[in-house]
C-alpha cells in the first residue's frame, strides 16, 4: 500500500486474489470427488469488474461463469470468453436468440419462458425450480408440467435441457431448517425430472456459503460469488480457508486541519469535537457508493491507524478524525482492503452500516476509477498495472 496513489479516489482489484480464491474453492469442493465450480460474476463482478474477474477465474480453473442477465452474458462473449456460461434472469421479450447464438445457456422458470426460449432456435436450457426461496423458479405445483413440456421440446429437437437447479434461502445459517427442507425438495425435483425423461448434464443448488458449509448440497457444481472475491459468505460461521479479499478502495487526502473542542463537523453537525483535534477530508462520498450510513460509524486507514468517520458522509466527501495529526494533502487513505495491514475490510464496513459485504463492494463505484493489478506479477513492491482502467 506504499505505492503512489495515481487517482483522487480509486478501486484497486487484485486479480491474483481472485485466482487464489478460485483455486481454494475448487480444491475444497472436490475433496470427495469432482465438483465443477461456477464463478458468479454478475453485477459487474460484484463491483470488481466482470470481464477481468471472469478471465482470472477461468485462468484459475473455473469451469463455468454465471451471470444474471443475457446482457451480462453477451458482454462476456464480446470480451472473448467462450466457455460454459449460464444466465438466469430474463423478462419476456429478452433477446434469447442472441444468447442462443452466442452459446449462452439460459434458464427457464416457467413453461411460457421455456416456449419463448425454444422459439429462439435449438437452445441449451437449464430449468430452475423453486425449492423454498419463494423467489424465481418454478413453484412445486408446476414442476411436473414444466418437466413434461421440456421433455416434449427436447424430443422435437428444439431445446436441450442441460441443467436443473435451485437456490437456497439461508445457506449462511447452516442450522436453519430451510436448508434441509430445500435440499430434500431439490432431490424430489430431480427424481421427477428423471421420471419425465430428462437427463441434465448438471444439477446444482449451492452458492458460496453452501459450497463451503454444506457438502451434501454440492451436487455436480457449485455457484460461488462472494467467496470468489475473498469475502466471507457467512461471517462468524465460515472456517478459515485463506480466502483473500480482492478489492481495495483508497483515496488521497484532500486536506487536514485543526478543529476546536465543540466544533460541529459536516452537514447537520451530527458530531462535535469533544476536545481539540484534527480532521481530514476524503474525496469520496455517497455519490461514489460510499454508504451514507457510514457517518459516525465506519473507519478508514490513514498513516497506520484506523480513523473514525466523523459526521455525515456527503455526496462527494467525508471527514475523518485524525486525532491531532496533520498529514499532508495527498496522503493515502484506505477505506477498506484485505485487512493485512490492519485497515478495515469490506466486512467491517458492512458491520458498521448494518449490511452485508456483498452490498459494500457491489455499490462502490460512481466516479471512482477502477484499476486491476496482478500481485503475482509484482516485482518486489512495484505494482503491475494491467493497463485496464474501467469506469
Ligand atoms: C448471486 C447468485 C449466486 C452467488 O451467491 P454467493 O452467495 O455470492 O456465492 C449463486 N446463485 C444464484 C442464483 C445467484 O443469483
Coordinates of C-alpha atoms and ligand atoms in Angstrom, one line a residue:
X1 CA 0.0 0.0 0.0
X2 CA 3.0 2.2 -0.1
X3 CA 2.8 2.7 -3.9
X4 CA 1.7 6.1 -5.1
X5 CA -2.0 6.7 -5.5
X6 CA -2.5 8.0 -9.0
X7 CA -6.1 8.9 -8.7
X8 CA -8.2 11.1 -6.4
X9 CA -10.0 8.0 -5.3
X10 CA -9.9 4.5 -6.8
X11 CA -10.9 0.9 -6.6
X12 CA -7.9 -1.5 -6.9
X13 CA -8.7 -5.1 -7.7
X14 CA -6.1 -7.8 -7.4
X15 CA -6.8 -10.4 -10.0
X16 CA -4.3 -12.7 -8.3
X17 CA -6.6 -12.8 -5.3
X18 CA -9.4 -13.9 -7.5
X19 CA -7.3 -16.7 -8.9
X20 CA -6.2 -17.7 -5.4
X21 CA -9.8 -17.9 -4.2
X22 CA -11.0 -19.9 -7.1
X23 CA -8.2 -22.5 -6.6
X24 CA -9.1 -22.7 -2.9
X25 CA -12.8 -23.2 -3.6
X26 CA -12.2 -25.7 -6.3
X27 CA -9.9 -27.8 -4.0
X28 CA -12.4 -27.5 -1.2
X29 CA -15.4 -28.8 -3.1
X30 CA -13.5 -31.5 -4.9
X31 CA -12.4 -33.3 -1.8
X32 CA -14.9 -36.1 -2.2
X33 CA -14.9 -36.3 -5.9
X34 CA -15.0 -33.8 -8.8
X35 CA -17.4 -30.9 -8.4
X36 CA -17.5 -28.2 -11.0
X37 CA -17.1 -24.6 -10.0
X38 CA -19.1 -21.7 -11.4
X39 CA -17.7 -18.3 -10.7
X40 CA -20.6 -15.9 -10.4
X41 CA -19.6 -12.5 -12.0
X42 CA -23.0 -10.8 -12.2
X43 CA -23.4 -7.1 -11.3
X44 CA -20.0 -6.2 -12.8
X45 CA -18.3 -9.0 -10.9
X46 CA -19.8 -7.8 -7.6
X47 CA -18.2 -4.4 -8.4
X48 CA -14.8 -5.9 -9.2
X49 CA -15.0 -5.6 -13.0
X50 CA -16.8 -8.5 -14.7
X51 CA -14.5 -9.1 -17.6
X52 CA -11.3 -9.0 -15.7
X53 CA -12.6 -11.2 -12.9
X54 CA -14.1 -13.6 -15.4
X55 CA -10.7 -14.0 -17.1
X56 CA -8.9 -14.5 -13.8
X57 CA -11.5 -17.1 -12.7
X58 CA -11.1 -19.0 -15.9
X59 CA -7.3 -18.9 -15.6
X60 CA -7.6 -20.5 -12.2
X61 CA -9.8 -23.3 -13.4
X62 CA -13.4 -22.1 -13.0
X63 CA -15.4 -24.5 -15.2
X64 CA -18.4 -22.1 -15.6
X65 CA -19.3 -18.5 -15.3
X66 CA -22.6 -17.4 -14.1
X67 CA -24.4 -14.1 -14.6
X68 CA -27.9 -12.8 -14.0
X69 CA -28.9 -11.2 -17.4
X70 CA -28.5 -12.0 -21.0
X71 CA -26.8 -8.6 -21.5
X72 CA -24.1 -9.6 -19.0
X73 CA -23.6 -12.9 -20.7
X74 CA -23.2 -11.2 -24.1
X75 CA -20.7 -8.8 -22.7
X76 CA -18.6 -11.7 -21.6
X77 CA -18.8 -13.2 -25.1
X78 CA -17.9 -9.8 -26.6
X79 CA -14.9 -9.7 -24.4
X80 CA -13.7 -13.1 -25.7
X81 CA -15.0 -15.6 -23.2
X82 CA -16.1 -18.8 -24.9
X83 CA -16.5 -21.3 -22.0
X84 CA -19.6 -22.7 -20.3
X85 CA -21.8 -19.7 -19.3
X86 CA -25.2 -19.6 -17.7
X87 CA -27.6 -16.7 -17.1
X88 CA -30.7 -16.9 -15.1
X89 CA -32.7 -13.7 -15.1
X90 CA -34.9 -12.7 -18.0
X91 CA -38.0 -10.8 -18.7
X92 CA -40.5 -11.6 -21.5
X93 CA -39.1 -10.2 -24.8
X94 CA -35.5 -10.5 -23.8
X95 CA -33.1 -11.4 -26.7
X96 CA -33.0 -15.2 -26.2
X97 CA -31.9 -15.6 -29.8
X98 CA -28.8 -13.6 -29.2
X99 CA -28.0 -15.7 -26.2
X100 CA -28.5 -18.9 -28.0
X101 CA -26.4 -17.7 -31.0
X102 CA -23.6 -16.8 -28.6
X103 CA -23.7 -20.3 -27.0
X104 CA -25.0 -19.0 -23.7
X105 CA -27.1 -21.3 -21.6
X106 CA -30.3 -19.7 -20.4
X107 CA -32.6 -20.5 -17.5
X108 CA -36.3 -21.1 -17.7
X109 CA -38.6 -20.7 -14.7
X110 CA -41.9 -21.4 -16.4
X111 CA -43.5 -23.1 -19.4
X112 CA -44.1 -19.8 -21.0
X113 CA -40.4 -18.9 -20.7
X114 CA -39.4 -22.3 -22.0
X115 CA -41.6 -21.9 -25.1
X116 CA -40.1 -18.4 -25.7
X117 CA -36.6 -19.9 -25.5
X118 CA -37.5 -22.8 -27.8
X119 CA -38.7 -20.2 -30.3
X120 CA -35.2 -18.7 -30.4
X121 CA -33.8 -21.8 -32.0
X122 CA -32.2 -25.0 -30.7
X123 CA -31.3 -23.8 -27.3
X124 CA -29.4 -25.1 -24.3
X125 CA -31.7 -24.5 -21.3
X126 CA -31.5 -25.1 -17.6
X127 CA -34.6 -25.3 -15.6
X128 CA -34.9 -23.6 -12.2
X129 CA -37.1 -24.9 -9.6
X130 CA -38.2 -23.0 -6.5
X131 CA -37.5 -25.3 -3.5
X132 CA -38.4 -22.8 -0.9
X133 CA -36.8 -19.4 -1.5
X134 CA -40.1 -18.2 -3.0
X135 CA -38.3 -16.0 -5.5
X136 CA -37.6 -17.1 -9.1
X137 CA -38.1 -20.6 -10.3
X138 CA -41.0 -22.9 -11.0
X139 CA -43.2 -23.5 -7.9
X140 CA -43.7 -27.1 -6.8
X141 CA -47.2 -27.2 -8.3
X142 CA -45.7 -26.7 -11.8
X143 CA -42.7 -29.0 -11.7
X144 CA -44.3 -32.0 -13.5
X145 CA -45.8 -29.8 -16.2
X146 CA -42.6 -27.9 -16.8
X147 CA -40.6 -31.2 -17.0
X148 CA -43.0 -32.8 -19.4
X149 CA -43.1 -29.8 -21.7
X150 CA -39.4 -29.6 -21.6
X151 CA -39.1 -33.3 -22.5
X152 CA -41.5 -32.8 -25.4
X153 CA -39.5 -29.8 -26.7
X154 CA -36.3 -31.8 -26.3
X155 CA -37.8 -34.7 -28.4
X156 CA -38.7 -32.2 -31.1
X157 CA -35.1 -31.1 -31.1
X158 CA -35.9 -27.5 -30.1
X159 CA -34.1 -27.4 -26.8
X160 CA -31.6 -29.5 -24.8
X161 CA -32.2 -29.4 -21.0
X162 CA -28.6 -29.2 -19.8
X163 CA -29.3 -28.5 -16.1
X164 CA -31.7 -28.4 -13.3
X165 CA -31.1 -26.2 -10.4
X166 CA -32.3 -24.2 -7.4
X167 CA -31.2 -21.6 -4.9
X168 CA -31.0 -21.7 -1.1
X169 CA -32.6 -19.1 1.2
X170 CA -30.5 -19.5 4.3
X171 CA -27.2 -21.2 3.4
X172 CA -25.3 -18.7 5.6
X173 CA -27.2 -20.1 8.6
X174 CA -26.3 -23.8 8.4
X175 CA -28.7 -24.8 11.2
X176 CA -31.6 -23.1 9.6
X177 CA -34.3 -25.7 8.8
X178 CA -34.8 -24.3 5.3
X179 CA -31.5 -25.9 4.3
X180 CA -32.6 -29.5 4.9
X181 CA -36.1 -28.8 3.5
X182 CA -34.8 -27.2 0.3
X183 CA -32.3 -30.0 -0.3
X184 CA -35.0 -32.6 0.1
X185 CA -37.3 -30.7 -2.2
X186 CA -34.5 -30.4 -4.8
X187 CA -33.9 -34.2 -4.7
X188 CA -37.6 -34.6 -5.2
X189 CA -37.5 -32.3 -8.2
X190 CA -34.6 -34.3 -9.7
X191 CA -36.5 -37.5 -9.3
X192 CA -39.5 -36.0 -11.1
X193 CA -37.3 -34.7 -13.8
X194 CA -35.8 -38.2 -14.2
X195 CA -39.3 -39.7 -14.3
X196 CA -40.2 -37.2 -17.0
X197 CA -37.3 -38.5 -19.2
X198 CA -34.9 -35.6 -18.6
X199 CA -31.2 -36.3 -18.3
X200 CA -29.4 -33.0 -17.5
X201 CA -25.6 -32.7 -17.5
X202 CA -25.5 -30.7 -14.3
X203 CA -27.7 -30.3 -11.2
X204 CA -26.8 -27.6 -8.7
X205 CA -28.0 -25.9 -5.6
X206 CA -25.1 -24.4 -3.6
X207 CA -23.9 -20.8 -3.5
X208 CA -20.7 -19.8 -1.7
X209 CA -22.0 -20.5 1.8
X210 CA -23.3 -23.9 0.9
X211 CA -20.2 -24.7 -1.2
X212 CA -18.2 -24.1 2.0
X213 CA -20.6 -25.3 4.7
X214 CA -22.8 -28.0 3.2
X215 CA -21.1 -30.7 1.1
X216 CA -24.4 -32.6 0.8
X217 CA -25.7 -29.7 -1.4
X218 CA -22.8 -29.8 -3.8
X219 CA -24.4 -32.0 -6.5
X220 CA -22.5 -31.5 -9.8
X221 CA -21.4 -27.9 -9.4
X222 CA -21.4 -25.0 -7.0
X223 CA -22.0 -21.4 -7.9
X224 CA -19.6 -19.2 -6.0
X225 CA -20.0 -15.4 -6.0
X226 CA -18.9 -13.7 -2.9
X227 CA -16.2 -16.2 -1.9
X228 CA -14.6 -15.7 -5.4
X229 CA -13.9 -12.1 -4.3
X230 CA -12.4 -13.3 -1.0
X231 CA -15.3 -12.2 1.2
X232 CA -16.9 -14.3 3.8
X233 CA -20.4 -15.6 2.9
X234 CA -21.3 -16.4 6.5
X235 CA -19.3 -14.2 8.9
X236 CA -18.7 -15.9 12.2
X237 CA -19.6 -19.4 10.8
X238 CA -17.2 -20.0 7.9
X239 CA -14.0 -21.8 8.9
X240 CA -10.7 -20.1 8.0
X241 CA -10.0 -21.0 4.4
X242 CA -7.4 -18.4 3.5
X243 CA -9.6 -16.5 1.0
X244 CA -8.1 -13.1 0.1
X245 CA -10.3 -10.0 -0.4
X246 CA -9.6 -8.8 -3.9
X247 CA -10.8 -5.2 -3.6
X248 CA -9.1 -2.2 -2.0
X249 CA -10.8 1.2 -2.1
X250 CA -8.5 4.1 -1.4
X251 CA -8.3 7.9 -1.9
X252 CA -5.9 10.8 -1.4
X253 CA -6.5 13.1 1.5
X254 CA -7.7 16.5 0.2
X255 CA -6.6 18.4 3.3
X256 CA -6.2 18.1 7.0
X257 CA -7.0 20.8 9.5
X258 CA -7.5 21.6 13.2
X259 CA -10.9 21.8 14.8
X260 CA -11.6 23.1 18.3
X261 CA -13.4 21.4 21.1
X262 CA -17.2 21.9 20.5
X263 CA -16.9 22.4 16.7
X264 CA -19.5 20.6 14.7
X265 CA -18.4 18.5 11.7
X266 CA -20.2 18.0 8.4
X267 CA -23.9 18.5 7.5
X268 CA -26.2 18.8 10.4
X269 CA -23.3 18.8 12.9
X270 CA -24.1 15.3 13.9
X271 CA -20.7 15.1 15.6
X272 CA -18.9 17.7 17.7
X273 CA -15.3 17.5 18.6
X274 CA -15.1 16.6 22.3
X275 CA -11.6 18.1 22.5
X276 CA -9.3 20.0 20.2
X277 CA -8.4 17.6 17.4
X278 CA -7.6 17.5 13.7
X279 CA -9.7 16.2 10.8
X280 CA -9.0 15.0 7.3
X281 CA -11.2 15.5 4.2
X282 CA -11.5 12.4 2.0
X283 CA -12.8 12.9 -1.6
X284 CA -15.4 10.1 -1.8
X285 CA -19.0 10.1 -0.8
X286 CA -22.3 8.6 -1.4
X287 CA -22.1 9.7 -5.0
X288 CA -19.4 7.1 -5.2
X289 CA -21.3 4.4 -3.5
X290 CA -19.9 5.1 0.0
X291 CA -22.9 4.4 2.2
X292 CA -24.2 7.5 3.9
X293 CA -24.9 5.3 6.9
X294 CA -21.2 5.1 7.4
X295 CA -21.3 8.6 9.0
X296 CA -20.2 8.3 12.7
X297 CA -19.9 4.5 12.2
X298 CA -17.2 3.3 9.9
X299 CA -13.4 3.7 10.0
X300 CA -10.7 4.4 7.4
X301 CA -6.9 3.7 7.4
X302 CA -4.6 6.7 7.5
X303 CA -0.9 6.6 8.4
X304 CA -1.0 3.2 10.0
X305 CA -4.1 3.6 12.1
X306 CA -7.9 3.3 11.8
X307 CA -9.6 6.7 11.9
X308 CA -13.3 7.1 12.6
X309 CA -15.6 8.8 10.1
X310 CA -17.0 11.9 11.8
X311 CA -20.3 13.4 11.0
X312 CA -22.3 12.7 7.9
X313 CA -21.0 11.2 4.7
X314 CA -21.7 13.8 2.0
X315 CA -22.2 13.2 -1.8
X316 CA -18.6 13.8 -2.7
X317 CA -16.6 13.7 0.5
X318 CA -16.4 12.5 4.1
X319 CA -14.5 13.7 7.1
X320 CA -12.3 11.6 9.4
X321 CA -10.8 12.2 12.8
X322 CA -7.0 12.4 12.7
X323 CA -6.5 12.8 16.5
X324 CA -4.1 15.7 16.4
X325 CA -2.1 14.7 13.4
X326 CA -1.9 16.8 10.2
X327 CA -0.8 14.5 7.4
X328 CA -0.1 16.4 4.1
X329 CA -2.6 16.6 1.3
X330 CA -2.3 13.6 -1.0
X331 CA -1.7 11.2 1.9
X332 CA -3.1 7.8 1.2
X333 CA -6.5 6.9 2.8
X334 CA -7.7 3.3 2.6
X335 CA -11.4 3.0 3.1
X336 CA -11.2 -0.8 3.1
X337 CA -9.0 -3.5 1.8
X338 CA -7.9 -7.1 2.5
X339 CA -7.1 -6.1 6.1
X340 CA -3.4 -7.3 6.0
X341 CA -2.0 -4.1 7.4
X342 CA -4.9 -3.5 9.9
X343 CA -7.0 -1.5 7.5
X344 CA -10.8 -2.0 7.7
X345 CA -12.3 -4.7 5.4
X346 CA -15.5 -4.6 3.4
X347 CA -16.9 -6.8 6.2
X348 CA -16.0 -4.1 8.8
X349 CA -17.8 -1.6 6.7
X350 CA -20.8 -3.9 6.3
X351 CA -20.9 -4.4 10.1
X352 CA -20.6 -0.7 10.7
X353 CA -23.6 0.2 8.5
X354 CA -25.8 -2.9 9.1
X355 CA -25.5 -4.6 5.7
X356 CA -23.6 -7.4 4.1
X357 CA -20.2 -7.2 2.4
X358 CA -21.9 -8.0 -0.9
X359 CA -23.6 -4.7 -0.9
X360 CA -20.5 -2.7 0.1
X361 CA -18.3 -4.0 -2.8
X362 CA -21.1 -4.0 -5.4
X363 CA -22.3 -0.5 -4.7
X364 CA -18.9 1.2 -4.6
X365 CA -18.2 2.9 -7.9
X366 CA -19.6 6.2 -9.1
X367 CA -16.7 8.4 -10.0
X368 CA -14.0 6.1 -8.5
X369 CA -11.6 4.9 -11.1
X370 CA -11.2 1.1 -11.1
X371 CA -7.8 -0.4 -11.8
X372 CA -6.8 -4.1 -11.9
X373 CA -3.4 -5.2 -10.7
X374 CA -1.9 -8.7 -10.5
X375 CA 0.1 -9.1 -7.3
X376 CA 1.6 -12.4 -8.5
X377 CA 3.3 -10.4 -11.2
X378 CA 4.7 -7.8 -8.9
X379 CA 8.4 -7.3 -8.8
X380 CA 9.1 -6.6 -5.1
X381 CA 6.7 -3.8 -4.3
X382 CA 6.1 -2.3 -7.7
X383 CA 2.5 -3.0 -8.7
X384 CA 1.9 -4.1 -12.2
X385 CA -1.0 -2.2 -13.7
X386 CA -2.8 -4.5 -16.1
X387 CA -3.5 -1.4 -18.2
X388 CA -7.2 -1.9 -18.0
X389 CA -8.9 1.0 -16.4
X390 CA -12.6 0.8 -16.4
X391 CA -15.4 3.2 -15.3
Ligands
LIG1 C1 -25.7 -14.3 -6.9 C2 -26.1 -15.8 -7.0 C3 -25.2 -16.8 -6.6 C4 -23.9 -16.4 -5.8 O1 -24.1 -16.3 -4.5 P1 -23.0 -16.1 -3.4 O2 -23.6 -16.1 -2.1 O3 -22.4 -14.7 -3.8 O4 -22.0 -17.2 -3.6 C5 -25.4 -18.1 -6.8 N1 -26.6 -18.4 -7.4 C6 -27.5 -17.5 -7.8 C7 -28.8 -18.0 -8.4 C8 -27.3 -16.2 -7.6 O5 -28.2 -15.3 -8.0

